[in-house]
PDB file of C-alpha atoms in Angstrom:
ATOM      1  CA  ASN A   1      -0.001   0.001   0.001  1.00 72.00           C
ATOM      2  CA  ALA A   2       1.955   3.005  -1.280  1.00 80.00           C
ATOM      3  CA  GLY A   3      -0.594   5.630  -0.145  1.00 92.00           C
ATOM      4  CA  VAL A   4      -0.357   8.854  -2.146  1.00 94.00           C
ATOM      5  CA  THR A   5       2.455   9.136  -4.672  1.00 95.00           C
ATOM      6  CA  GLN A   6       3.512  12.222  -6.600  1.00 96.00           C
ATOM      7  CA  THR A   7       5.818  12.698  -9.557  1.00 96.00           C
ATOM      8  CA  PRO A   8       8.119  14.391 -10.260  1.00 96.00           C
ATOM      9  CA  LYS A   9       9.791  15.322  -6.978  1.00 94.00           C
ATOM     10  CA  PHE A  10      11.434  18.400  -8.430  1.00 96.00           C
ATOM     11  CA  ARG A  11      11.141  20.315 -11.682  1.00 96.00           C
ATOM     12  CA  ILE A  12      12.475  23.509 -13.181  1.00 97.00           C
ATOM     13  CA  LEU A  13      10.299  25.197 -15.805  1.00 96.00           C
ATOM     14  CA  LYS A  14      10.854  28.175 -18.017  1.00 97.00           C
ATOM     15  CA  ILE A  15       8.198  30.872 -18.143  1.00 97.00           C
ATOM     16  CA  GLY A  16       5.439  29.882 -20.558  1.00 96.00           C
ATOM     17  CA  GLN A  17       6.171  26.156 -20.503  1.00 97.00           C
ATOM     18  CA  SER A  18       3.546  23.649 -19.484  1.00 96.00           C
ATOM     19  CA  MET A  19       3.684  20.543 -17.362  1.00 96.00           C
ATOM     20  CA  THR A  20       1.542  18.005 -15.535  1.00 97.00           C
ATOM     21  CA  LEU A  21       2.055  17.054 -11.916  1.00 98.00           C
ATOM     22  CA  GLN A  22       1.002  13.494 -11.347  1.00 98.00           C
ATOM     23  CA  CYS A  23      -0.820  12.196  -8.281  1.00 98.00           C
ATOM     24  CA  THR A  24      -1.956   8.649  -7.614  1.00 97.00           C
ATOM     25  CA  GLN A  25      -3.505   7.035  -4.568  1.00 96.00           C
ATOM     26  CA  ASP A  26      -4.104   3.333  -3.985  1.00 95.00           C
ATOM     27  CA  MET A  27      -6.498   3.590  -1.035  1.00 93.00           C
ATOM     28  CA  ASN A  28      -9.682   3.783  -3.124  1.00 92.00           C
ATOM     29  CA  HIS A  29     -10.367   7.232  -1.728  1.00 91.00           C
ATOM     30  CA  ASN A  30     -13.152   9.327  -3.199  1.00 89.00           C
ATOM     31  CA  TYR A  31     -11.793  12.752  -2.317  1.00 90.00           C
ATOM     32  CA  MET A  32      -8.571  14.129  -3.705  1.00 93.00           C
ATOM     33  CA  TYR A  33      -7.002  17.559  -3.296  1.00 94.00           C
ATOM     34  CA  TRP A  34      -4.224  19.701  -4.690  1.00 96.00           C
ATOM     35  CA  TYR A  35      -2.521  22.267  -2.485  1.00 96.00           C
ATOM     36  CA  ARG A  36       0.331  24.657  -2.932  1.00 96.00           C
ATOM     37  CA  GLN A  37       2.572  25.611  -0.047  1.00 93.00           C
ATOM     38  CA  ASP A  38       4.421  28.889  -0.049  1.00 91.00           C
ATOM     39  CA  PRO A  39       6.755  29.951   2.780  1.00 81.00           C
ATOM     40  CA  GLY A  40       4.821  31.402   5.694  1.00 76.00           C
ATOM     41  CA  MET A  41       1.500  30.937   3.920  1.00 80.00           C
ATOM     42  CA  GLY A  42       0.426  27.468   4.932  1.00 85.00           C
ATOM     43  CA  LEU A  43      -1.419  25.331   2.423  1.00 91.00           C
ATOM     44  CA  LYS A  44      -3.776  26.829  -0.115  1.00 92.00           C
ATOM     45  CA  LEU A  45      -6.304  24.625  -1.896  1.00 92.00           C
ATOM     46  CA  ILE A  46      -6.047  24.748  -5.690  1.00 95.00           C
ATOM     47  CA  TYR A  47      -8.594  22.165  -6.822  1.00 95.00           C
ATOM     48  CA  TYR A  48     -10.332  19.191  -5.356  1.00 92.00           C
ATOM     49  CA  SER A  49     -12.414  16.256  -6.505  1.00 92.00           C
ATOM     50  CA  VAL A  50     -15.167  14.302  -4.784  1.00 89.00           C
ATOM     51  CA  GLY A  51     -14.995  11.393  -7.204  1.00 90.00           C
ATOM     52  CA  ALA A  52     -14.155  10.353 -10.735  1.00 93.00           C
ATOM     53  CA  GLY A  53     -15.452  12.883 -13.224  1.00 94.00           C
ATOM     54  CA  ILE A  54     -16.154  15.574 -10.601  1.00 93.00           C
ATOM     55  CA  THR A  55     -13.809  18.445  -9.827  1.00 94.00           C
ATOM     56  CA  ASP A  56     -14.194  21.857  -8.241  1.00 92.00           C
ATOM     57  CA  LYS A  57     -12.144  24.966  -7.646  1.00 93.00           C
ATOM     58  CA  GLY A  58     -10.493  25.731  -4.390  1.00 90.00           C
ATOM     59  CA  GLU A  59      -9.081  29.001  -3.107  1.00 88.00           C
ATOM     60  CA  VAL A  60      -6.346  29.580  -5.734  1.00 93.00           C
ATOM     61  CA  PRO A  61      -7.318  27.846  -9.031  1.00 96.00           C
ATOM     62  CA  ASN A  62      -6.101  30.429 -11.535  1.00 96.00           C
ATOM     63  CA  GLY A  63      -3.392  29.118 -13.857  1.00 96.00           C
ATOM     64  CA  TYR A  64      -4.183  25.470 -13.148  1.00 97.00           C
ATOM     65  CA  ASN A  65      -6.417  22.736 -14.484  1.00 97.00           C
ATOM     66  CA  VAL A  66      -7.311  19.280 -13.254  1.00 97.00           C
ATOM     67  CA  SER A  67      -9.079  16.157 -14.403  1.00 96.00           C
ATOM     68  CA  ARG A  68     -10.258  13.045 -12.618  1.00 96.00           C
ATOM     69  CA  SER A  69     -10.907  10.236 -15.071  1.00 96.00           C
ATOM     70  CA  THR A  70     -10.238   7.467 -12.545  1.00 96.00           C
ATOM     71  CA  THR A  71     -10.555   7.094  -8.780  1.00 95.00           C
ATOM     72  CA  GLU A  72      -6.809   6.633  -8.450  1.00 96.00           C
ATOM     73  CA  ASP A  73      -5.405   9.548 -10.461  1.00 97.00           C
ATOM     74  CA  PHE A  74      -5.742  13.312 -10.080  1.00 98.00           C
ATOM     75  CA  PRO A  75      -3.247  15.156 -12.294  1.00 98.00           C
ATOM     76  CA  LEU A  76      -2.656  18.906 -12.027  1.00 98.00           C
ATOM     77  CA  ARG A  77      -1.902  20.799 -15.227  1.00 97.00           C
ATOM     78  CA  LEU A  78       0.018  24.070 -15.533  1.00 96.00           C
ATOM     79  CA  GLU A  79      -0.528  25.483 -19.017  1.00 90.00           C
ATOM     80  CA  LEU A  80       1.609  28.637 -19.064  1.00 94.00           C
ATOM     81  CA  ALA A  81       4.038  28.570 -16.189  1.00 95.00           C
ATOM     82  CA  ALA A  82       4.659  31.836 -14.382  1.00 96.00           C
ATOM     83  CA  PRO A  83       7.177  32.717 -11.648  1.00 96.00           C
ATOM     84  CA  SER A  84       4.254  33.114  -9.230  1.00 95.00           C
ATOM     85  CA  GLN A  85       3.676  29.360  -9.548  1.00 96.00           C
ATOM     86  CA  THR A  86       7.022  28.584  -7.965  1.00 96.00           C
ATOM     87  CA  SER A  87       5.949  26.579  -4.944  1.00 96.00           C
ATOM     88  CA  VAL A  88       5.735  23.155  -3.366  1.00 95.00           C
ATOM     89  CA  TYR A  89       2.678  21.221  -4.486  1.00 97.00           C
ATOM     90  CA  PHE A  90       1.014  18.593  -2.363  1.00 95.00           C
ATOM     91  CA  CYS A  91      -1.616  16.098  -3.361  1.00 96.00           C
ATOM     92  CA  ALA A  92      -3.845  14.578  -0.684  1.00 94.00           C
ATOM     93  CA  SER A  93      -6.777  12.212  -0.420  1.00 92.00           C
ATOM     94  CA  THR A  94      -9.479  11.228   2.035  1.00 89.00           C
ATOM     95  CA  GLY A  95     -12.085   8.514   2.147  1.00 81.00           C
ATOM     96  CA  THR A  96     -15.829   8.910   1.899  1.00 69.00           C
ATOM     97  CA  GLY A  97     -16.151  11.533   4.620  1.00 61.00           C
ATOM     98  CA  GLY A  98     -14.390  14.388   2.847  1.00 56.00           C
ATOM     99  CA  GLY A  99     -13.908  17.231   5.278  1.00 59.00           C
ATOM    100  CA  GLY A 100     -14.537  15.015   8.271  1.00 67.00           C
ATOM    101  CA  GLU A 101     -11.758  12.571   7.630  1.00 78.00           C
ATOM    102  CA  THR A 102      -8.007  12.375   7.847  1.00 83.00           C
ATOM    103  CA  GLN A 103      -6.117  13.594   4.818  1.00 87.00           C
ATOM    104  CA  TYR A 104      -3.237  11.513   3.513  1.00 91.00           C
ATOM    105  CA  PHE A 105      -0.542  13.547   1.822  1.00 92.00           C
ATOM    106  CA  GLY A 106       1.951  12.763  -0.867  1.00 94.00           C
ATOM    107  CA  PRO A 107       5.619  13.754  -0.478  1.00 92.00           C
ATOM    108  CA  GLY A 108       5.232  16.866  -2.618  1.00 94.00           C
ATOM    109  CA  THR A 109       6.554  18.260  -5.894  1.00 96.00           C
ATOM    110  CA  ARG A 110       8.915  21.220  -5.733  1.00 95.00           C
ATOM    111  CA  LEU A 111       8.466  23.463  -8.767  1.00 96.00           C
ATOM    112  CA  LEU A 112      10.718  26.327  -9.767  1.00 96.00           C
ATOM    113  CA  VAL A 113       9.664  28.620 -12.610  1.00 96.00           C
ATOM    114  CA  LEU A 114      12.408  30.794 -14.064  1.00 95.00           C
TER     115      LEU A 114
ATOM    116  CA  ALA B   1     -15.991  32.323   6.296  1.00 70.00           C
ATOM    117  CA  GLN B   2     -13.827  29.515   7.512  1.00 77.00           C
ATOM    118  CA  SER B   3     -10.356  30.353   8.745  1.00 86.00           C
ATOM    119  CA  VAL B   4      -7.610  29.021  10.966  1.00 93.00           C
ATOM    120  CA  THR B   5      -5.155  31.183  12.855  1.00 95.00           C
ATOM    121  CA  GLN B   6      -1.870  30.052  14.316  1.00 96.00           C
ATOM    122  CA  PRO B   7      -0.572  33.168  16.059  1.00 96.00           C
ATOM    123  CA  ASP B   8       2.942  31.876  16.681  1.00 95.00           C
ATOM    124  CA  ILE B   9       5.091  31.759  13.562  1.00 94.00           C
ATOM    125  CA  HIS B  10       8.087  30.305  15.338  1.00 96.00           C
ATOM    126  CA  ILE B  11       8.641  28.806  18.790  1.00 97.00           C
ATOM    127  CA  THR B  12      11.884  27.705  20.431  1.00 97.00           C
ATOM    128  CA  VAL B  13      11.890  25.375  23.439  1.00 97.00           C
ATOM    129  CA  SER B  14      14.547  23.440  25.306  1.00 97.00           C
ATOM    130  CA  GLU B  15      14.540  19.673  25.119  1.00 97.00           C
ATOM    131  CA  GLY B  16      12.509  18.279  27.997  1.00 97.00           C
ATOM    132  CA  ALA B  17      10.430  21.429  28.389  1.00 97.00           C
ATOM    133  CA  SER B  18       6.688  21.511  27.852  1.00 97.00           C
ATOM    134  CA  LEU B  19       5.126  22.790  24.642  1.00 97.00           C
ATOM    135  CA  GLU B  20       1.887  24.463  23.695  1.00 98.00           C
ATOM    136  CA  LEU B  21       1.068  25.511  20.140  1.00 98.00           C
ATOM    137  CA  ARG B  22      -1.952  27.717  19.684  1.00 98.00           C
ATOM    138  CA  CYS B  23      -4.715  27.371  17.138  1.00 97.00           C
ATOM    139  CA  ASN B  24      -7.909  29.393  16.757  1.00 96.00           C
ATOM    140  CA  TYR B  25     -10.556  28.717  14.171  1.00 93.00           C
ATOM    141  CA  SER B  26     -13.612  30.311  12.646  1.00 89.00           C
ATOM    142  CA  TYR B  27     -16.317  27.976  11.411  1.00 81.00           C
ATOM    143  CA  GLY B  28     -20.065  28.233  11.422  1.00 74.00           C
ATOM    144  CA  ALA B  29     -20.824  24.736  12.619  1.00 75.00           C
ATOM    145  CA  THR B  30     -19.282  22.027  14.746  1.00 75.00           C
ATOM    146  CA  PRO B  31     -15.745  21.790  13.414  1.00 81.00           C
ATOM    147  CA  TYR B  32     -13.609  18.844  12.577  1.00 89.00           C
ATOM    148  CA  LEU B  33     -10.158  19.770  13.836  1.00 92.00           C
ATOM    149  CA  PHE B  34      -6.769  18.373  12.974  1.00 94.00           C
ATOM    150  CA  TRP B  35      -3.123  18.843  13.811  1.00 96.00           C
ATOM    151  CA  TYR B  36      -0.519  17.819  11.251  1.00 95.00           C
ATOM    152  CA  VAL B  37       3.268  17.775  11.463  1.00 96.00           C
ATOM    153  CA  GLN B  38       5.642  18.345   8.573  1.00 93.00           C
ATOM    154  CA  SER B  39       9.316  17.435   8.756  1.00 90.00           C
ATOM    155  CA  PRO B  40      11.686  19.198   6.343  1.00 85.00           C
ATOM    156  CA  GLY B  41      11.196  18.051   2.757  1.00 81.00           C
ATOM    157  CA  GLN B  42       8.308  15.787   3.718  1.00 84.00           C
ATOM    158  CA  GLY B  43       4.569  15.734   3.349  1.00 86.00           C
ATOM    159  CA  LEU B  44       2.164  16.291   6.224  1.00 91.00           C
ATOM    160  CA  GLN B  45       1.456  13.592   8.792  1.00 92.00           C
ATOM    161  CA  LEU B  46      -1.584  13.496  11.053  1.00 93.00           C
ATOM    162  CA  LEU B  47      -0.857  13.944  14.758  1.00 96.00           C
ATOM    163  CA  LEU B  48      -4.415  13.885  16.054  1.00 95.00           C
ATOM    164  CA  LYS B  49      -7.973  14.868  15.262  1.00 93.00           C
ATOM    165  CA  TYR B  50     -11.171  15.910  16.984  1.00 92.00           C
ATOM    166  CA  PHE B  51     -14.636  15.123  15.699  1.00 85.00           C
ATOM    167  CA  SER B  52     -16.838  14.954  18.785  1.00 83.00           C
ATOM    168  CA  GLY B  53     -16.991  13.632  22.333  1.00 85.00           C
ATOM    169  CA  ASP B  54     -14.152  14.064  24.794  1.00 88.00           C
ATOM    170  CA  THR B  55     -12.600  17.465  24.231  1.00 90.00           C
ATOM    171  CA  LEU B  56      -9.119  16.257  25.151  1.00 95.00           C
ATOM    172  CA  VAL B  57      -7.725  14.081  22.408  1.00 95.00           C
ATOM    173  CA  GLN B  58      -4.565  12.048  22.395  1.00 96.00           C
ATOM    174  CA  GLY B  59      -2.373  11.657  19.366  1.00 95.00           C
ATOM    175  CA  ILE B  60       0.827  10.051  18.254  1.00 94.00           C
ATOM    176  CA  LYS B  61       4.295  10.860  19.596  1.00 94.00           C
ATOM    177  CA  GLY B  62       2.915  11.904  22.989  1.00 96.00           C
ATOM    178  CA  PHE B  63       0.936  14.902  21.715  1.00 97.00           C
ATOM    179  CA  GLU B  64      -2.500  15.918  22.918  1.00 97.00           C
ATOM    180  CA  ALA B  65      -4.887  18.726  22.080  1.00 98.00           C
ATOM    181  CA  GLU B  66      -7.868  20.258  23.808  1.00 96.00           C
ATOM    182  CA  PHE B  67     -10.938  21.583  22.027  1.00 94.00           C
ATOM    183  CA  LYS B  68     -12.463  24.629  23.720  1.00 94.00           C
ATOM    184  CA  ARG B  69     -15.632  25.687  21.970  1.00 91.00           C
ATOM    185  CA  SER B  70     -16.037  28.864  24.032  1.00 91.00           C
ATOM    186  CA  GLN B  71     -12.601  30.062  22.905  1.00 93.00           C
ATOM    187  CA  SER B  72     -12.740  28.588  19.384  1.00 93.00           C
ATOM    188  CA  SER B  73      -9.399  27.024  20.123  1.00 95.00           C
ATOM    189  CA  PHE B  74      -7.675  23.701  19.588  1.00 96.00           C
ATOM    190  CA  ASN B  75      -4.245  24.030  21.176  1.00 98.00           C
ATOM    191  CA  LEU B  76      -1.622  21.325  20.842  1.00 98.00           C
ATOM    192  CA  ARG B  77       0.434  20.288  23.848  1.00 98.00           C
ATOM    193  CA  LYS B  78       3.270  17.983  24.795  1.00 98.00           C
ATOM    194  CA  PRO B  79       4.596  17.602  28.356  1.00 97.00           C
ATOM    195  CA  SER B  80       8.231  16.996  27.406  1.00 97.00           C
ATOM    196  CA  VAL B  81       9.654  17.884  24.012  1.00 97.00           C
ATOM    197  CA  HIS B  82      12.234  15.718  22.269  1.00 96.00           C
ATOM    198  CA  TRP B  83      14.790  16.964  19.750  1.00 95.00           C
ATOM    199  CA  SER B  84      13.022  14.924  17.075  1.00 94.00           C
ATOM    200  CA  ASP B  85       9.882  17.064  17.513  1.00 96.00           C
ATOM    201  CA  ALA B  86      11.528  19.933  15.660  1.00 96.00           C
ATOM    202  CA  ALA B  87       9.266  20.453  12.632  1.00 96.00           C
ATOM    203  CA  GLU B  88       6.476  22.585  11.208  1.00 95.00           C
ATOM    204  CA  TYR B  89       3.041  22.135  12.778  1.00 97.00           C
ATOM    205  CA  PHE B  90      -0.224  22.887  11.043  1.00 96.00           C
ATOM    206  CA  CYS B  91      -3.692  23.195  12.485  1.00 96.00           C
ATOM    207  CA  ALA B  92      -6.581  22.501  10.115  1.00 93.00           C
ATOM    208  CA  VAL B  93     -10.366  22.632  10.033  1.00 90.00           C
ATOM    209  CA  GLY B  94     -12.339  20.140   8.015  1.00 86.00           C
ATOM    210  CA  ALA B  95     -15.539  21.533   6.568  1.00 77.00           C
ATOM    211  CA  PRO B  96     -17.857  18.778   5.403  1.00 68.00           C
ATOM    212  CA  LEU B  97     -20.747  21.214   5.106  1.00 65.00           C
ATOM    213  CA  THR B  98     -18.930  23.539   2.705  1.00 63.00           C
ATOM    214  CA  GLY B  99     -17.692  21.411  -0.138  1.00 62.00           C
ATOM    215  CA  ASN B 100     -15.715  19.001   1.976  1.00 69.00           C
ATOM    216  CA  GLN B 101     -12.735  21.283   1.987  1.00 79.00           C
ATOM    217  CA  PHE B 102      -9.987  21.718   4.535  1.00 86.00           C
ATOM    218  CA  TYR B 103      -8.600  25.013   5.789  1.00 89.00           C
ATOM    219  CA  PHE B 104      -5.066  25.204   7.113  1.00 92.00           C
ATOM    220  CA  GLY B 105      -3.311  27.655   9.372  1.00 93.00           C
ATOM    221  CA  THR B 106      -0.038  29.206   8.298  1.00 93.00           C
ATOM    222  CA  GLY B 107       1.935  26.870  10.513  1.00 94.00           C
ATOM    223  CA  THR B 108       4.203  27.127  13.548  1.00 96.00           C
ATOM    224  CA  SER B 109       7.860  26.255  13.192  1.00 95.00           C
ATOM    225  CA  LEU B 110       9.287  24.515  16.274  1.00 97.00           C
ATOM    226  CA  THR B 111      12.973  24.603  17.140  1.00 97.00           C
ATOM    227  CA  VAL B 112      14.237  22.398  19.954  1.00 97.00           C
ATOM    228  CA  ILE B 113      17.401  23.425  21.791  1.00 96.00           C
ATOM    229  CA  PRO B 114      19.483  20.543  23.216  1.00 90.00           C
TER     230      PRO B 114
END
């Protein structure tokens, strides 16, 4: 049981490039989340999903897109990378209870946009 | 609106001393409350959580937290800190009634002096 896995661990992008951050969980969880963590700012929710085919915006969705075609996978897409998207990105999942349950976090993806 | 406040950005304690990390929340219903710990370069790990019942909850690594509804607080405590407790600590509110989202505080960084 690997839990929540994220790839890549680290990436450098040039301004205007695009990339997809991968997230996979093997716990059959319904809810999945993408956060970004900036120094001194805690975690900000980008997007979340309550099940396959259903996604919704969080607090800071601009510049990002997501899809949820399977229960296991929840990729995050950056279309036109900007320096403001330099951050550490965490994927998380919970079971059927959503906001009432423990979140399980991946190890994070560190992104640098230059 | 939901929010979580951790008033202490950074705390330094001596090994063996007691610890209290503060957390205040704003939520319009009975909250689900969590404390997570993040070691450098790692994802977040659950320390403990409160859903209902006994307002004093025990967690892993000897931590405990007390829910005080009248003060809208959920402070984390440990009687005797170990050097390995040095990390970043996040308080979070789970909001199953508002899109099943989670709201995180900005974190408290703990330094432990030998």
